[in-house]
Amino acid sequence: MIDIYAKEFVAIIKHLEGQGYKPYRGYFVVEKPVLQELLNHNKYEMPDSKLKTWKALNWIDTDKDRLTKRVANKAVIKLDIRVFEELKKQLKM
């Protein structure tokens, strides 16, 4: 199952890069509704469940007891670029 999470994590960041997102201080910073919409494409699990797993694996940076991080009064999710690079290398994507 972890390979499915990893492939989706890498695919989403690649998609975000294609949409013009750039890393900032080691993270891709994405508003939660945008990321939830992307996570909803593969319906093997609900988006919040996927985010909880990513959080447990330290693939995203969030506030304590939340799935988001408050940045400039916005609820965002910070996807770790180092995790992305390592997973991409391991998956040969």
PDB file of C-alpha atoms in Angstrom:
ATOM      1  CA  MET A   1       0.000   0.000   0.000  1.00  0.00           C
ATOM      2  CA  ILE A   2       2.859   2.401   0.727  1.00  0.00           C
ATOM      3  CA  ASP A   3       3.881   2.286  -2.923  1.00  0.00           C
ATOM      4  CA  ILE A   4       0.451   3.648  -3.871  1.00  0.00           C
ATOM      5  CA  TYR A   5       0.860   6.555  -1.447  1.00  0.00           C
ATOM      6  CA  ALA A   6       4.368   7.215  -2.764  1.00  0.00           C
ATOM      7  CA  LYS A   7       3.327   7.156  -6.426  1.00  0.00           C
ATOM      8  CA  GLU A   8       0.418   9.492  -5.746  1.00  0.00           C
ATOM      9  CA  PHE A   9       2.619  11.895  -3.745  1.00  0.00           C
ATOM     10  CA  VAL A  10       5.150  12.085  -6.591  1.00  0.00           C
ATOM     11  CA  ALA A  11       2.456  12.365  -9.282  1.00  0.00           C
ATOM     12  CA  ILE A  12       0.706  15.213  -7.460  1.00  0.00           C
ATOM     13  CA  ILE A  13       3.903  17.218  -7.053  1.00  0.00           C
ATOM     14  CA  LYS A  14       4.781  16.648 -10.713  1.00  0.00           C
ATOM     15  CA  HIS A  15       1.304  17.909 -11.614  1.00  0.00           C
ATOM     16  CA  LEU A  16       1.761  20.959  -9.380  1.00  0.00           C
ATOM     17  CA  GLU A  17       5.115  21.686 -11.043  1.00  0.00           C
ATOM     18  CA  GLY A  18       3.366  21.517 -14.410  1.00  0.00           C
ATOM     19  CA  GLN A  19       0.841  24.048 -13.103  1.00  0.00           C
ATOM     20  CA  GLY A  20       3.646  26.463 -12.221  1.00  0.00           C
ATOM     21  CA  TYR A  21       4.059  25.731  -8.509  1.00  0.00           C
ATOM     22  CA  LYS A  22       7.610  26.249  -7.269  1.00  0.00           C
ATOM     23  CA  PRO A  23       9.169  25.016  -4.040  1.00  0.00           C
ATOM     24  CA  TYR A  24       9.566  27.574  -1.262  1.00  0.00           C
ATOM     25  CA  ARG A  25      12.036  26.887   1.539  1.00  0.00           C
ATOM     26  CA  GLY A  26      12.022  23.166   0.855  1.00  0.00           C
ATOM     27  CA  TYR A  27       8.280  22.728   0.411  1.00  0.00           C
ATOM     28  CA  PHE A  28       5.561  22.961  -2.179  1.00  0.00           C
ATOM     29  CA  VAL A  29       2.921  25.069  -0.434  1.00  0.00           C
ATOM     30  CA  VAL A  30      -0.603  24.227  -1.598  1.00  0.00           C
ATOM     31  CA  GLU A  31      -3.979  25.369  -0.315  1.00  0.00           C
ATOM     32  CA  LYS A  32      -5.911  22.463   1.174  1.00  0.00           C
ATOM     33  CA  PRO A  33      -8.913  22.568  -1.230  1.00  0.00           C
ATOM     34  CA  VAL A  34      -6.575  22.373  -4.247  1.00  0.00           C
ATOM     35  CA  LEU A  35      -4.760  19.369  -2.827  1.00  0.00           C
ATOM     36  CA  GLN A  36      -7.981  17.657  -1.747  1.00  0.00           C
ATOM     37  CA  GLU A  37      -9.312  17.936  -5.284  1.00  0.00           C
ATOM     38  CA  LEU A  38      -6.173  16.260  -6.630  1.00  0.00           C
ATOM     39  CA  LEU A  39      -6.306  13.556  -3.957  1.00  0.00           C
ATOM     40  CA  ASN A  40      -9.917  12.840  -4.832  1.00  0.00           C
ATOM     41  CA  HIS A  41      -9.015  11.587  -8.332  1.00  0.00           C
ATOM     42  CA  ASN A  42      -7.813   8.210  -7.046  1.00  0.00           C
ATOM     43  CA  LYS A  43     -10.686   7.010  -4.931  1.00  0.00           C
ATOM     44  CA  TYR A  44      -8.979   4.173  -3.044  1.00  0.00           C
ATOM     45  CA  GLU A  45      -9.217   6.297   0.121  1.00  0.00           C
ATOM     46  CA  MET A  46     -10.684   9.635   1.231  1.00  0.00           C
ATOM     47  CA  PRO A  47      -8.381  12.677   0.843  1.00  0.00           C
ATOM     48  CA  ASP A  48      -8.144  13.341   4.594  1.00  0.00           C
ATOM     49  CA  SER A  49      -7.136   9.728   5.222  1.00  0.00           C
ATOM     50  CA  LYS A  50      -4.357  10.056   2.670  1.00  0.00           C
ATOM     51  CA  LEU A  51      -3.220  13.290   4.307  1.00  0.00           C
ATOM     52  CA  LYS A  52      -3.170  11.610   7.728  1.00  0.00           C
ATOM     53  CA  THR A  53      -0.936   8.890   6.322  1.00  0.00           C
ATOM     54  CA  TRP A  54       1.355  11.425   4.645  1.00  0.00           C
ATOM     55  CA  LYS A  55       1.560  13.308   7.938  1.00  0.00           C
ATOM     56  CA  ALA A  56       2.418  10.121   9.862  1.00  0.00           C
ATOM     57  CA  LEU A  57       5.183   9.435   7.321  1.00  0.00           C
ATOM     58  CA  ASN A  58       6.468  13.033   7.684  1.00  0.00           C
ATOM     59  CA  TRP A  59       5.904  13.753   3.998  1.00  0.00           C
ATOM     60  CA  ILE A  60       3.992  16.943   4.820  1.00  0.00           C
ATOM     61  CA  ASP A  61       4.527  19.691   7.381  1.00  0.00           C
ATOM     62  CA  THR A  62       1.440  20.587   9.412  1.00  0.00           C
ATOM     63  CA  ASP A  63       0.479  22.240  12.660  1.00  0.00           C
ATOM     64  CA  LYS A  64       0.098  19.944  15.654  1.00  0.00           C
ATOM     65  CA  ASP A  65      -3.199  18.021  15.650  1.00  0.00           C
ATOM     66  CA  ARG A  66      -4.124  19.409  12.212  1.00  0.00           C
ATOM     67  CA  LEU A  67      -3.730  18.393   8.591  1.00  0.00           C
ATOM     68  CA  THR A  68      -2.835  21.942   7.557  1.00  0.00           C
ATOM     69  CA  LYS A  69      -0.390  24.685   8.441  1.00  0.00           C
ATOM     70  CA  ARG A  70      -1.502  28.285   8.938  1.00  0.00           C
ATOM     71  CA  VAL A  71       0.474  30.575   6.630  1.00  0.00           C
ATOM     72  CA  ALA A  72      -0.645  34.175   6.149  1.00  0.00           C
ATOM     73  CA  ASN A  73      -4.131  33.288   7.446  1.00  0.00           C
ATOM     74  CA  LYS A  74      -4.543  30.502   4.883  1.00  0.00           C
ATOM     75  CA  ALA A  75      -4.856  26.789   5.576  1.00  0.00           C
ATOM     76  CA  VAL A  76      -2.121  25.247   3.465  1.00  0.00           C
ATOM     77  CA  ILE A  77      -0.344  21.948   3.212  1.00  0.00           C
ATOM     78  CA  LYS A  78       3.421  21.902   2.839  1.00  0.00           C
ATOM     79  CA  LEU A  79       4.690  18.973   0.771  1.00  0.00           C
ATOM     80  CA  ASP A  80       8.341  18.174   1.518  1.00  0.00           C
ATOM     81  CA  ILE A  81      10.567  18.532  -1.565  1.00  0.00           C
ATOM     82  CA  ARG A  82      13.236  16.204  -0.097  1.00  0.00           C
ATOM     83  CA  VAL A  83      10.679  13.425   0.287  1.00  0.00           C
ATOM     84  CA  PHE A  84       9.506  14.059  -3.275  1.00  0.00           C
ATOM     85  CA  GLU A  85      13.059  13.847  -4.668  1.00  0.00           C
ATOM     86  CA  GLU A  86      13.845  10.642  -2.761  1.00  0.00           C
ATOM     87  CA  LEU A  87      10.577   8.929  -3.690  1.00  0.00           C
ATOM     88  CA  LYS A  88      10.982   9.970  -7.318  1.00  0.00           C
ATOM     89  CA  LYS A  89      14.470   8.468  -7.340  1.00  0.00           C
ATOM     90  CA  GLN A  90      13.358   5.239  -5.633  1.00  0.00           C
ATOM     91  CA  LEU A  91      10.319   4.830  -7.886  1.00  0.00           C
ATOM     92  CA  LYS A  92      12.324   5.836 -10.973  1.00  0.00           C
ATOM     93  CA  MET A  93       9.565   8.245 -12.001  1.00  0.00           C
TER      94      MET A  93
END
